[in-house]
Amino acid sequence: MAESKQIKTMVDVGKAALQVSDGERVEKTLLRAKGPGDDKIHTWPHLVRAEFLCFLAVLAFMLVWSLLVDAPLEQPAAPTRTPNPSKAPWYFLGLQEILVFFDPWHAGVVLPSFIIVGLMVLPFIDINPKGNGYFCYADRKWEILTFFGGFHFLWIVLIVVGTFLRGPGWNWFWPWEVWDSHKVVAMSNVDLPYLFGFRDYTLSALFGLAVVGGYFVIGTALMYWLIVRAKGREFMERWGMARFGLASFLFLNMIAVVIKLVMRMGFNIKYIMVTPWINI
Amino acid sequence: MNKWEEIKQQIVESPVWQSIFRHGYDDTPRNRVLMVSGNVWLHLHPSKVRRHGIRLKFTWCMGGITFLMFLITVVTGVYLMFYYRPVAEYAYADMKYLEFDMPFGMLMRNMHRWAAHAMVIAVWLHMFRVFMTGSYKPPREFNWVVGVILLVLTLLLSFTGYLLPWDQLSIWAVTVGSNMARATPLLGHEGPFAEFAGVNAVYDARALIFGGGEIGPHTLLRFYILHCIFFPLVTTLLLIVHFWRIRRDGLSGPAL
Ligand code: HEM
């Protein structure tokens, strides 16, 4: 009874689920087993049956879907007639959307490479031994928050924007607006050095370089300080400089996407750094 | 014993039957193990699994569904290959032919396409599940890396297939998607340091993807071969590694 009083709303249920830690999870699984050493069951029939039922259900679903909805086939290819807008396949639209904030060499090549490399090094960066093999938020707050930020917020939200909210000229159209291919959008973007009063080309470039370099230097220092504060010096020593450096570099690159998104959408700033070779 | 039982017994005891099937369906612990270990496909599983491992709540069945989507595209893809020629003059007409003249052509095409999309979604959800259960932690770090390559391959499979209908949707989506390559630093002719590296429009990273300076018939053939032969083969090889590793390490779960 006492328990049912504590947990009243769905929010409480969620909170309770999030608070469960390592020890309790393990206990629960063990309780479900019938006795010591009885945590294992036979693959046949238990797992094979579950797989088979899942297989049938999904196959039926795919059949119905394919019977009801036809795959698109448009006009024959015409290399001289460019549609407006031209959109990449939906799963790449997040990257195409980032083209609004970054030049193609960064949005289309460097960032995707960082995403792939970042995913690959994840198991080697994350040295938290807890939370292996069960769902638990409390044991791995930072890992989960970062993943949610990168995957759910950036990747998925940008795909939704690119798919549903971008029309001709890659301009923003709400779903209830008509796609007007003559929509005029004032091009009032300026570069950050210009905004700060720099008019000389070389000085602007140097200023931009200082801002970008400063971002990474100060950002890394800040992360170092925050992590030592939150987790202690002992953790930082165990983690090691190579892991920390890689993690903070990738993390800062991810945050940079958000920063440029805000700068561009909120303040019409196009580039932070302009040089004859690359612009950022 | 009635007539049918007798016939059944004769079949089951015949040398032909016994040469194929080594054991029946008796529900004994011994037979349950044999069922899995004696079958080349089922023995991808261990013969016993941890209790939580078969719960939908744990795996969301997403790895399995990703694999099922791969299988569906393989089967329907073979059917599509019978009627499709990767030549600019024919490709689009073959799609129409397939849709309107071939028995089940439209259905096969739909299933192929929707399964491909579903595979992309399922592989993301699978990765998300593996992340949420922390299953990339030791000893499964390497299998996570293999998984990331599989994720990239899934996208490449889907992307190369996108071009094949040779309609407006496909060539422009692929053009936009591949145009990025010309901005690759050093390797793309519009990227940073292009002059330094000496690349140009017909000799750079995008030309490697397109098979020339522009998207065209050569691109179609290139994508067809990558889509139907190269990427499926590499994916299959890596899936073997992926599954083998899961078998060796066991499914992750709370420490006992
Ligand atoms: C073609 C794509 C893929 C297929 C067909 C596939 C298939 C599977 C299957 C059937 C399992 C068994 C458990 C389950 O169903 O969840 C599994 C486990 C696993 N997968 Fe994948 N997978 C793919 C891609 C990936 C990706 C993209 C990742 C991560 C980036 C990944 C990492 C793992 C890991 C670490 C396990 C072990 C999980 C555990 O022990 O709990 N896989 N995979």
Coordinates of C-alpha atoms and ligand atoms in Angstrom, one line a residue:
Chain A
M1 CA 0.0 0.0 0.0
A2 CA 2.8 2.4 0.9
E3 CA 4.2 1.8 -2.5
S4 CA 1.0 2.6 -4.4
K5 CA 0.8 5.9 -2.5
Q6 CA 4.3 6.9 -3.5
I7 CA 3.7 6.2 -7.2
K8 CA 0.7 8.1 -8.4
T9 CA 1.3 9.6 -11.7
M10 CA 3.0 8.5 -14.9
V11 CA 5.7 11.0 -14.1
D12 CA 6.4 9.2 -10.8
V13 CA 6.6 5.9 -12.7
G14 CA 9.1 7.4 -15.0
K15 CA 11.1 8.9 -12.2
A16 CA 11.2 5.6 -10.3
A17 CA 12.4 3.8 -13.5
L18 CA 15.2 6.3 -13.9
Q19 CA 16.3 6.1 -10.3
V20 CA 16.8 2.3 -10.3
S21 CA 20.5 1.7 -10.2
D22 CA 22.9 -1.1 -11.0
G23 CA 22.2 -3.3 -8.0
E24 CA 18.4 -3.3 -8.1
R25 CA 18.3 -4.1 -11.8
V26 CA 20.5 -7.1 -11.3
E27 CA 18.4 -8.3 -8.4
K28 CA 15.2 -8.1 -10.5
T29 CA 16.5 -10.3 -13.3
L30 CA 17.8 -12.7 -10.7
L31 CA 14.4 -12.9 -9.0
R32 CA 12.7 -13.7 -12.2
A33 CA 14.9 -16.7 -12.5
K34 CA 13.6 -19.7 -10.7
G35 CA 16.6 -20.5 -8.6
P36 CA 20.4 -20.2 -8.6
G37 CA 21.9 -21.0 -12.0
D38 CA 18.5 -20.9 -13.6
D39 CA 19.0 -17.7 -15.5
K40 CA 19.3 -19.6 -18.7
I41 CA 16.5 -21.0 -20.9
H42 CA 16.6 -23.1 -24.0
T43 CA 16.9 -21.3 -27.3
W44 CA 14.6 -23.9 -28.8
P45 CA 11.7 -23.4 -28.4
H46 CA 11.7 -20.1 -26.4
L47 CA 13.9 -17.7 -28.5
V48 CA 13.2 -19.4 -31.9
R49 CA 9.5 -19.1 -31.3
A50 CA 9.7 -15.4 -30.4
E51 CA 11.8 -14.8 -33.5
F52 CA 9.4 -16.7 -35.7
L53 CA 6.4 -14.8 -34.5
C54 CA 8.2 -11.5 -34.9
F55 CA 9.2 -12.6 -38.4
L56 CA 5.6 -13.4 -39.4
A57 CA 4.2 -10.1 -37.9
V58 CA 6.8 -7.9 -39.6
L59 CA 6.5 -9.8 -42.9
A60 CA 2.7 -9.4 -42.8
F61 CA 3.1 -5.7 -42.1
M62 CA 5.5 -5.2 -45.0
L63 CA 3.1 -7.0 -47.3
V64 CA 0.2 -4.9 -46.4
W65 CA 2.3 -1.7 -46.6
S66 CA 3.5 -2.7 -50.1
L67 CA 0.0 -3.6 -51.2
L68 CA -1.4 -0.2 -50.1
V69 CA 1.4 2.2 -51.0
D70 CA 3.2 2.3 -54.3
A71 CA 6.9 3.2 -54.6
P72 CA 7.3 6.6 -56.4
L73 CA 8.3 6.8 -60.0
E74 CA 8.5 10.2 -61.5
Q75 CA 9.3 11.5 -65.0
P76 CA 12.2 10.0 -66.8
A77 CA 15.6 11.3 -65.8
A78 CA 16.4 14.7 -67.5
P79 CA 19.9 15.9 -66.6
T80 CA 19.1 19.4 -67.9
R81 CA 16.0 19.9 -65.8
T82 CA 16.9 20.5 -62.2
P83 CA 13.9 20.3 -59.9
N84 CA 13.6 23.0 -57.2
P85 CA 14.2 22.0 -54.5
S86 CA 16.5 19.1 -55.2
K87 CA 16.6 17.0 -52.1
A88 CA 19.0 14.1 -51.2
P89 CA 17.4 10.9 -49.9
W90 CA 15.6 11.6 -46.6
Y91 CA 18.2 9.9 -44.4
F92 CA 20.8 12.4 -45.7
L93 CA 18.6 15.5 -45.3
G94 CA 20.1 16.3 -41.9
L95 CA 23.5 16.8 -43.6
Q96 CA 21.9 18.7 -46.4
E97 CA 20.3 21.0 -43.8
I98 CA 23.6 21.6 -42.2
L99 CA 24.7 23.0 -45.6
V100 CA 22.8 26.1 -44.6
F101 CA 25.3 26.7 -41.7
F102 CA 28.5 25.3 -43.1
D103 CA 30.3 25.0 -46.4
P104 CA 30.0 21.7 -48.3
W105 CA 33.5 20.5 -47.4
H106 CA 32.6 20.7 -43.7
A107 CA 28.9 19.7 -43.8
G108 CA 29.2 17.1 -46.5
V109 CA 32.6 15.5 -45.8
V110 CA 34.3 16.5 -42.5
L111 CA 31.2 16.3 -40.3
P112 CA 29.9 12.9 -41.6
S113 CA 33.5 11.5 -41.2
F114 CA 33.5 12.8 -37.6
I115 CA 30.1 11.2 -36.9
I116 CA 31.4 7.8 -38.2
V117 CA 34.7 8.0 -36.4
G118 CA 33.0 9.3 -33.3
L119 CA 30.6 6.3 -33.2
M120 CA 33.5 3.9 -33.8
V121 CA 35.6 5.3 -30.9
L122 CA 32.7 5.5 -28.5
P123 CA 33.3 2.1 -26.8
F124 CA 37.0 3.1 -26.2
I125 CA 36.2 6.5 -24.9
D126 CA 33.5 5.5 -22.5
I127 CA 35.2 3.8 -19.6
N128 CA 32.3 3.8 -17.2
P129 CA 32.0 0.1 -16.3
K130 CA 28.4 0.5 -15.1
G131 CA 25.3 0.2 -17.2
N132 CA 26.5 -2.7 -19.3
G133 CA 23.6 -4.9 -20.4
Y134 CA 20.6 -3.2 -18.9
F135 CA 18.6 0.0 -19.4
C136 CA 19.5 2.6 -16.8
Y137 CA 19.7 6.3 -16.9
A138 CA 21.1 7.0 -13.5
D139 CA 24.3 5.0 -14.0
R140 CA 25.2 6.8 -17.3
K141 CA 23.7 10.3 -17.3
W142 CA 26.4 12.0 -19.4
E143 CA 26.7 9.3 -22.1
I144 CA 23.0 9.2 -22.6
L145 CA 22.5 13.0 -22.7
T146 CA 25.3 13.4 -25.3
F147 CA 23.8 10.6 -27.5
F148 CA 20.4 12.1 -27.2
G149 CA 21.7 15.5 -28.2
G150 CA 23.6 14.2 -31.2
F151 CA 21.2 11.5 -32.4
H152 CA 17.7 12.6 -31.5
F153 CA 18.1 16.3 -31.4
L154 CA 20.5 17.1 -34.2
W155 CA 20.3 14.2 -36.6
I156 CA 16.5 13.5 -36.4
V157 CA 15.3 17.0 -36.0
L158 CA 17.3 18.3 -38.9
I159 CA 16.0 15.4 -41.1
V160 CA 12.4 16.5 -40.2
V161 CA 13.2 20.1 -41.0
G162 CA 14.9 19.1 -44.3
T163 CA 12.0 16.8 -45.3
F164 CA 9.0 18.8 -44.3
L165 CA 9.9 22.4 -43.9
R166 CA 12.2 23.2 -46.8
G167 CA 10.9 24.2 -50.2
P168 CA 12.1 25.9 -53.4
G169 CA 15.4 27.7 -53.0
W170 CA 15.8 25.7 -49.7
N171 CA 13.7 28.3 -48.1
W172 CA 11.6 27.6 -45.0
F173 CA 8.0 26.8 -45.7
W174 CA 5.5 25.7 -43.1
P175 CA 3.4 22.7 -44.1
W176 CA 0.3 24.9 -44.6
E177 CA 2.2 27.4 -46.8
V178 CA 2.2 27.2 -50.6
W179 CA 5.6 26.5 -52.2
D180 CA 6.3 29.7 -53.9
S181 CA 9.4 29.4 -56.1
H182 CA 9.6 33.1 -56.4
K183 CA 9.7 33.7 -52.7
V184 CA 12.1 36.5 -52.0
V185 CA 14.2 36.2 -48.9
A186 CA 16.3 39.2 -47.9
M187 CA 20.0 38.2 -48.0
S188 CA 21.1 40.2 -45.0
N189 CA 23.8 37.7 -43.8
V190 CA 27.1 39.2 -42.7
D191 CA 30.3 37.6 -41.5
L192 CA 31.3 37.8 -37.9
P193 CA 34.5 39.8 -38.5
Y194 CA 32.5 42.4 -40.4
L195 CA 30.0 42.7 -37.5
F196 CA 32.9 43.4 -35.2
G197 CA 34.0 46.3 -37.4
F198 CA 36.8 44.6 -39.4
R199 CA 37.0 45.8 -43.0
D200 CA 40.6 44.8 -43.9
Y201 CA 40.8 41.4 -45.5
T202 CA 43.8 40.1 -43.6
L203 CA 42.8 41.4 -40.3
S204 CA 39.3 39.8 -40.7
A205 CA 40.9 36.5 -41.5
L206 CA 43.2 36.7 -38.5
F207 CA 40.3 37.7 -36.3
G208 CA 38.2 34.8 -37.6
L209 CA 41.1 32.4 -37.0
A210 CA 41.5 33.7 -33.5
V211 CA 37.8 33.1 -32.8
V212 CA 37.8 29.6 -34.2
G213 CA 41.1 28.7 -32.5
G214 CA 39.9 30.3 -29.3
Y215 CA 36.7 28.3 -29.3
F216 CA 38.6 25.0 -29.4
V217 CA 41.3 26.1 -26.9
I218 CA 38.9 27.6 -24.4
G219 CA 36.3 25.0 -25.0
T220 CA 38.8 22.2 -24.3
A221 CA 40.0 24.0 -21.1
L222 CA 36.5 24.5 -20.0
M223 CA 35.6 20.9 -20.5
Y224 CA 38.7 19.8 -18.6
W225 CA 37.7 22.0 -15.7
L226 CA 34.1 20.9 -15.8
I227 CA 35.0 17.2 -15.8
V228 CA 37.5 17.5 -13.1
R229 CA 35.0 19.4 -11.0
A230 CA 32.2 16.9 -11.6
K231 CA 34.1 13.7 -11.5
G232 CA 37.3 14.5 -9.7
R233 CA 41.0 14.5 -10.6
E234 CA 41.3 10.8 -10.0
F235 CA 38.8 10.1 -12.8
M236 CA 40.6 12.4 -15.2
E237 CA 43.9 10.5 -14.6
R238 CA 42.2 7.2 -15.2
W239 CA 40.5 8.5 -18.4
G240 CA 43.8 9.8 -19.8
M241 CA 44.7 12.6 -22.1
A242 CA 44.1 10.7 -25.4
R243 CA 40.5 9.8 -24.5
F244 CA 39.8 13.3 -23.1
G245 CA 41.3 15.0 -26.1
L246 CA 39.4 12.9 -28.6
A247 CA 36.1 13.2 -26.7
S248 CA 36.3 16.9 -26.2
F249 CA 37.3 17.6 -29.8
L250 CA 34.4 15.6 -31.2
F251 CA 32.0 17.1 -28.6
L252 CA 33.1 20.6 -29.4
N253 CA 32.5 19.9 -33.1
M254 CA 29.0 18.8 -32.3
I255 CA 28.3 21.9 -30.2
A256 CA 29.7 24.0 -33.0
V257 CA 26.9 22.9 -35.3
V258 CA 24.4 24.1 -32.7
I259 CA 26.3 27.4 -32.3
K260 CA 26.4 28.1 -36.0
L261 CA 22.7 27.1 -36.3
V262 CA 21.8 29.7 -33.6
M263 CA 24.1 32.3 -35.2
R264 CA 22.7 31.9 -38.6
M265 CA 19.0 31.5 -37.7
G266 CA 19.0 34.1 -34.9
F267 CA 21.6 36.7 -36.0
N268 CA 22.1 36.2 -39.7
I269 CA 25.8 35.5 -39.4
K270 CA 27.2 33.6 -42.3
Y271 CA 30.9 32.9 -41.6
I272 CA 33.0 33.2 -38.5
M273 CA 36.2 32.9 -40.4
V274 CA 36.9 33.9 -44.0
T275 CA 40.2 33.0 -45.6
P276 CA 41.2 32.5 -49.3
W277 CA 41.2 28.7 -48.7
I278 CA 38.5 27.8 -46.3
N279 CA 35.5 29.5 -44.7
I280 CA 34.0 28.4 -41.4
Chain B
M1 CA -1.8 -47.9 -35.1
N2 CA -4.0 -46.5 -37.8
K3 CA -3.1 -46.2 -41.5
W4 CA -1.8 -42.6 -41.4
E5 CA 0.4 -43.3 -38.4
E6 CA 1.9 -46.2 -40.3
I7 CA 2.7 -44.2 -43.4
K8 CA 4.2 -41.5 -41.2
Q9 CA 6.4 -44.0 -39.5
Q10 CA 7.5 -45.5 -42.8
I11 CA 8.5 -42.0 -44.1
V12 CA 10.3 -41.0 -40.9
E13 CA 12.2 -44.3 -40.8
S14 CA 13.1 -44.3 -44.4
P15 CA 16.8 -43.9 -45.2
V16 CA 16.2 -40.8 -47.2
W17 CA 14.4 -39.0 -44.4
Q18 CA 17.0 -40.1 -41.9
S19 CA 19.8 -38.9 -44.0
I20 CA 18.3 -35.4 -43.9
F21 CA 16.8 -35.1 -40.4
R22 CA 18.7 -36.5 -37.5
H23 CA 16.1 -36.1 -34.7
G24 CA 12.4 -35.4 -34.2
Y25 CA 10.5 -33.0 -32.2
D26 CA 10.6 -34.7 -28.8
D27 CA 10.5 -32.1 -26.1
T28 CA 13.4 -33.3 -24.1
P29 CA 16.3 -31.1 -22.9
R30 CA 18.6 -33.1 -25.0
N31 CA 16.5 -32.6 -28.1
R32 CA 16.1 -28.9 -27.4
V33 CA 19.8 -28.5 -27.6
L34 CA 20.1 -30.7 -30.7
M35 CA 17.5 -28.7 -32.4
V36 CA 19.8 -25.7 -32.3
S37 CA 23.2 -27.2 -32.5
G38 CA 22.3 -29.6 -35.3
N39 CA 20.9 -27.0 -37.6
V40 CA 23.3 -24.8 -39.5
W41 CA 21.0 -21.8 -39.5
L42 CA 19.7 -22.1 -35.9
H43 CA 23.2 -22.7 -34.5
L44 CA 23.9 -19.0 -35.1
H45 CA 22.2 -19.0 -31.7
P46 CA 23.8 -20.5 -28.6
S47 CA 21.7 -23.4 -27.4
K48 CA 20.8 -21.6 -24.2
V49 CA 20.2 -17.9 -23.6
R50 CA 19.8 -15.7 -20.6
R51 CA 16.2 -15.2 -19.6
H52 CA 16.1 -11.5 -20.3
G53 CA 17.6 -11.9 -23.8
I54 CA 14.4 -13.2 -25.4
R55 CA 12.3 -10.4 -24.0
L56 CA 11.1 -7.9 -26.6
K57 CA 11.7 -5.2 -23.9
F58 CA 15.4 -5.8 -24.0
T59 CA 16.3 -6.1 -27.7
W60 CA 13.2 -4.5 -29.3
C61 CA 14.0 -7.2 -31.8
M62 CA 15.6 -4.5 -33.9
G63 CA 18.7 -6.3 -34.9
G64 CA 16.6 -9.2 -36.1
I65 CA 14.2 -6.9 -37.9
T66 CA 17.1 -5.2 -39.6
F67 CA 18.4 -8.6 -40.8
L68 CA 14.9 -9.5 -41.9
M69 CA 14.7 -6.3 -44.0
F70 CA 18.0 -7.2 -45.5
L71 CA 16.7 -10.7 -46.5
I72 CA 13.5 -9.2 -48.0
T73 CA 15.5 -6.9 -50.2
V74 CA 17.7 -9.8 -51.3
V75 CA 14.8 -11.9 -52.3
T76 CA 12.8 -9.2 -54.0
G77 CA 15.9 -7.7 -55.5
V78 CA 16.7 -10.9 -57.3
Y79 CA 13.2 -10.7 -58.9
L80 CA 13.8 -7.1 -59.9
M81 CA 17.1 -8.0 -61.4
F82 CA 15.4 -10.4 -63.9
Y83 CA 13.7 -7.5 -65.6
Y84 CA 15.9 -4.5 -65.0
R85 CA 18.8 -3.4 -67.3
P86 CA 21.2 -0.9 -65.9
V87 CA 21.4 1.1 -69.2
A88 CA 20.2 4.6 -69.5
E89 CA 18.1 3.9 -72.6
Y90 CA 16.3 1.0 -70.9
A91 CA 16.3 1.5 -67.1
Y92 CA 13.2 3.7 -66.9
A93 CA 11.2 1.7 -69.4
D94 CA 12.1 -1.5 -67.5
M95 CA 10.7 0.0 -64.4
K96 CA 7.4 0.7 -66.2
Y97 CA 7.5 -2.7 -67.7
L98 CA 8.0 -4.2 -64.3
E99 CA 5.2 -2.3 -62.8
F100 CA 2.6 -2.8 -65.5
D101 CA 3.4 -6.1 -67.2
M102 CA 5.1 -8.4 -64.8
P103 CA 3.1 -10.6 -62.4
F104 CA 3.7 -9.2 -58.9
G105 CA 6.2 -6.7 -60.4
M106 CA 4.7 -3.7 -58.6
L107 CA 4.4 -5.7 -55.3
M108 CA 8.0 -6.8 -55.5
R109 CA 9.2 -3.3 -56.3
N110 CA 7.2 -1.8 -53.4
M111 CA 8.5 -4.4 -51.0
H112 CA 12.0 -3.9 -52.1
R113 CA 11.8 -0.1 -51.6
W114 CA 9.8 -0.1 -48.3
A115 CA 12.0 -2.8 -46.8
A116 CA 15.1 -0.7 -47.8
H117 CA 13.6 2.4 -46.0
A118 CA 12.5 0.2 -43.0
M119 CA 16.0 -1.2 -42.8
V120 CA 17.5 2.3 -42.4
I121 CA 15.1 3.0 -39.6
A122 CA 15.5 -0.4 -38.0
V123 CA 19.3 -0.1 -38.0
W124 CA 19.1 3.3 -36.3
L125 CA 16.7 1.9 -33.6
H126 CA 19.0 -1.1 -33.2
M127 CA 22.0 1.1 -32.6
F128 CA 19.9 3.2 -30.2
R129 CA 19.0 0.1 -28.3
V130 CA 22.5 -1.2 -28.1
F131 CA 23.6 2.2 -26.9
M132 CA 20.9 2.4 -24.3
T133 CA 21.8 -1.0 -22.8
G134 CA 25.5 0.0 -22.9
S135 CA 26.1 -3.2 -24.9
Y136 CA 29.1 -1.7 -26.6
K137 CA 31.1 -1.9 -23.4
P138 CA 33.7 -4.6 -23.0
P139 CA 33.9 -7.3 -24.3
R140 CA 31.7 -6.0 -27.2
E141 CA 33.6 -2.9 -28.3
F142 CA 34.7 -4.5 -31.6
N143 CA 31.2 -5.7 -32.5
W144 CA 30.0 -2.1 -32.1
V145 CA 32.7 -1.0 -34.6
V146 CA 31.6 -3.7 -37.0
G147 CA 28.0 -2.4 -36.4
V148 CA 29.0 1.1 -37.3
I149 CA 30.4 -0.2 -40.6
L150 CA 27.2 -2.1 -41.2
L151 CA 25.3 1.1 -40.6
V152 CA 27.3 2.9 -43.2
L153 CA 26.8 0.0 -45.6
T154 CA 23.1 0.1 -45.0
L155 CA 23.0 3.7 -46.1
L156 CA 25.3 3.1 -49.1
L157 CA 23.1 0.2 -50.2
S158 CA 20.1 2.4 -50.0
F159 CA 21.8 5.3 -51.7
T160 CA 23.1 3.3 -54.6
G161 CA 19.7 1.7 -55.1
Y162 CA 18.1 5.2 -55.2
L163 CA 19.6 5.9 -58.6
L164 CA 18.4 2.8 -60.4
P165 CA 14.8 3.8 -61.4
W166 CA 16.5 6.5 -63.5
D167 CA 13.7 9.0 -63.0
Q168 CA 13.9 12.7 -61.9
L169 CA 13.6 11.8 -58.2
S170 CA 16.5 9.4 -58.4
I171 CA 19.1 11.3 -60.5
W172 CA 18.6 14.5 -58.6
A173 CA 18.7 13.0 -55.2
V174 CA 21.9 11.2 -56.1
T175 CA 23.3 14.3 -57.7
V176 CA 22.7 16.3 -54.6
G177 CA 24.0 13.6 -52.3
S178 CA 27.2 13.0 -54.3
N179 CA 27.9 16.7 -55.0
M180 CA 29.4 16.9 -51.5
A181 CA 32.3 14.8 -52.8
R182 CA 33.5 17.5 -55.0
A183 CA 34.0 19.7 -51.9
T184 CA 36.3 17.1 -50.2
P185 CA 39.4 18.8 -49.0
L186 CA 42.3 18.0 -51.4
L187 CA 40.3 15.3 -53.2
G188 CA 37.4 17.4 -54.7
H189 CA 37.8 20.0 -57.4
E190 CA 35.7 22.6 -55.5
G191 CA 37.1 21.8 -52.1
P192 CA 39.8 23.5 -50.1
F193 CA 43.3 23.1 -51.5
A194 CA 42.1 21.7 -54.9
E195 CA 44.7 23.5 -57.0
F196 CA 47.4 22.3 -54.6
A197 CA 46.3 18.7 -55.1
G198 CA 45.8 19.2 -58.8
V199 CA 42.3 17.7 -59.0
N200 CA 39.7 18.8 -61.6
A201 CA 36.1 18.2 -62.5
V202 CA 36.8 15.0 -64.4
Y203 CA 39.5 13.7 -62.0
D204 CA 38.4 14.0 -58.4
A205 CA 36.5 12.3 -55.6
R206 CA 33.1 13.0 -57.2
A207 CA 34.3 11.7 -60.6
L208 CA 35.2 8.5 -58.8
I209 CA 31.7 8.1 -57.6
F210 CA 30.1 9.2 -60.8
G211 CA 32.5 7.4 -63.1
G212 CA 33.0 10.7 -64.9
G213 CA 32.6 14.5 -64.6
E214 CA 28.8 14.4 -64.7
I215 CA 26.1 12.0 -63.6
G216 CA 25.2 9.8 -66.6
P217 CA 24.9 6.2 -68.0
H218 CA 28.4 5.3 -66.6
T219 CA 27.1 6.3 -63.1
L220 CA 24.1 4.1 -63.5
L221 CA 26.2 1.0 -64.3
R222 CA 28.6 1.8 -61.5
F223 CA 25.8 2.2 -58.9
Y224 CA 24.1 -1.0 -60.2
I225 CA 27.2 -3.1 -59.7
L226 CA 27.9 -1.6 -56.3
H227 CA 24.2 -2.0 -55.3
C228 CA 23.7 -5.6 -56.5
I229 CA 27.1 -7.1 -56.0
F230 CA 29.7 -5.2 -54.0
F231 CA 27.8 -3.8 -51.1
P232 CA 25.6 -6.8 -50.5
L233 CA 28.7 -9.0 -50.5
V234 CA 30.6 -6.9 -48.0
T235 CA 27.5 -6.5 -45.9
T236 CA 27.0 -10.3 -45.8
L237 CA 30.6 -10.8 -44.8
L238 CA 30.4 -8.3 -42.0
L239 CA 27.0 -9.8 -40.9
I240 CA 28.8 -13.1 -40.5
V241 CA 31.4 -11.4 -38.3
H242 CA 28.7 -9.6 -36.4
F243 CA 26.6 -12.7 -35.7
W244 CA 29.6 -14.8 -34.8
R245 CA 30.7 -12.2 -32.3
I246 CA 27.3 -12.1 -30.6
R247 CA 27.4 -15.9 -30.4
R248 CA 30.9 -15.9 -28.9
D249 CA 30.3 -13.1 -26.3
G250 CA 26.7 -13.9 -25.6
L251 CA 24.0 -11.3 -25.5
S252 CA 24.8 -8.6 -23.0
G253 CA 22.9 -8.6 -19.7
P254 CA 23.2 -7.5 -16.1
A255 CA 26.1 -9.2 -14.4
L256 CA 25.1 -12.2 -12.3
Ligands
HEM1 C1 22.9 -4.4 -41.1 C2 22.8 -4.0 -39.9 C3 22.8 -4.9 -38.6 C4 22.2 -6.1 -38.4 C5 21.4 -7.0 -39.4 C6 22.4 -6.4 -37.0 C7 22.0 -7.5 -36.3 C8 22.1 -7.8 -35.0 C9 21.4 -8.8 -34.3 C10 20.4 -9.8 -34.8 C11 21.8 -8.7 -32.9 C12 21.3 -9.6 -31.8 C13 20.5 -8.8 -30.7 C14 19.5 -7.9 -31.2 O1 18.7 -8.3 -32.1 O2 19.5 -6.7 -30.8 C15 22.8 -7.7 -32.9 C16 23.5 -7.3 -31.7 C17 24.4 -6.3 -31.6 N1 24.6 -5.3 -32.6 FE1 23.9 -5.4 -34.5 N2 23.1 -5.4 -36.4 C18 23.3 -4.4 -37.3 C19 24.0 -3.2 -37.1 C20 24.5 -2.8 -36.0 C21 25.0 -1.4 -35.6 C22 24.8 -0.2 -36.6 C23 25.5 -1.5 -34.4 C24 26.1 -0.3 -33.6 C25 26.6 0.7 -34.1 C26 25.4 -2.8 -33.9 C27 25.9 -3.3 -32.7 C28 25.5 -4.4 -32.1 C29 26.0 -4.9 -30.8 C30 27.1 -4.2 -29.9 C31 25.3 -6.1 -30.5 C32 25.4 -6.9 -29.2 C33 24.2 -6.5 -28.4 C34 24.1 -7.2 -27.1 O3 25.0 -8.1 -26.8 O4 23.2 -6.8 -26.3 N3 24.8 -3.6 -34.9 N4 22.9 -7.1 -34.1

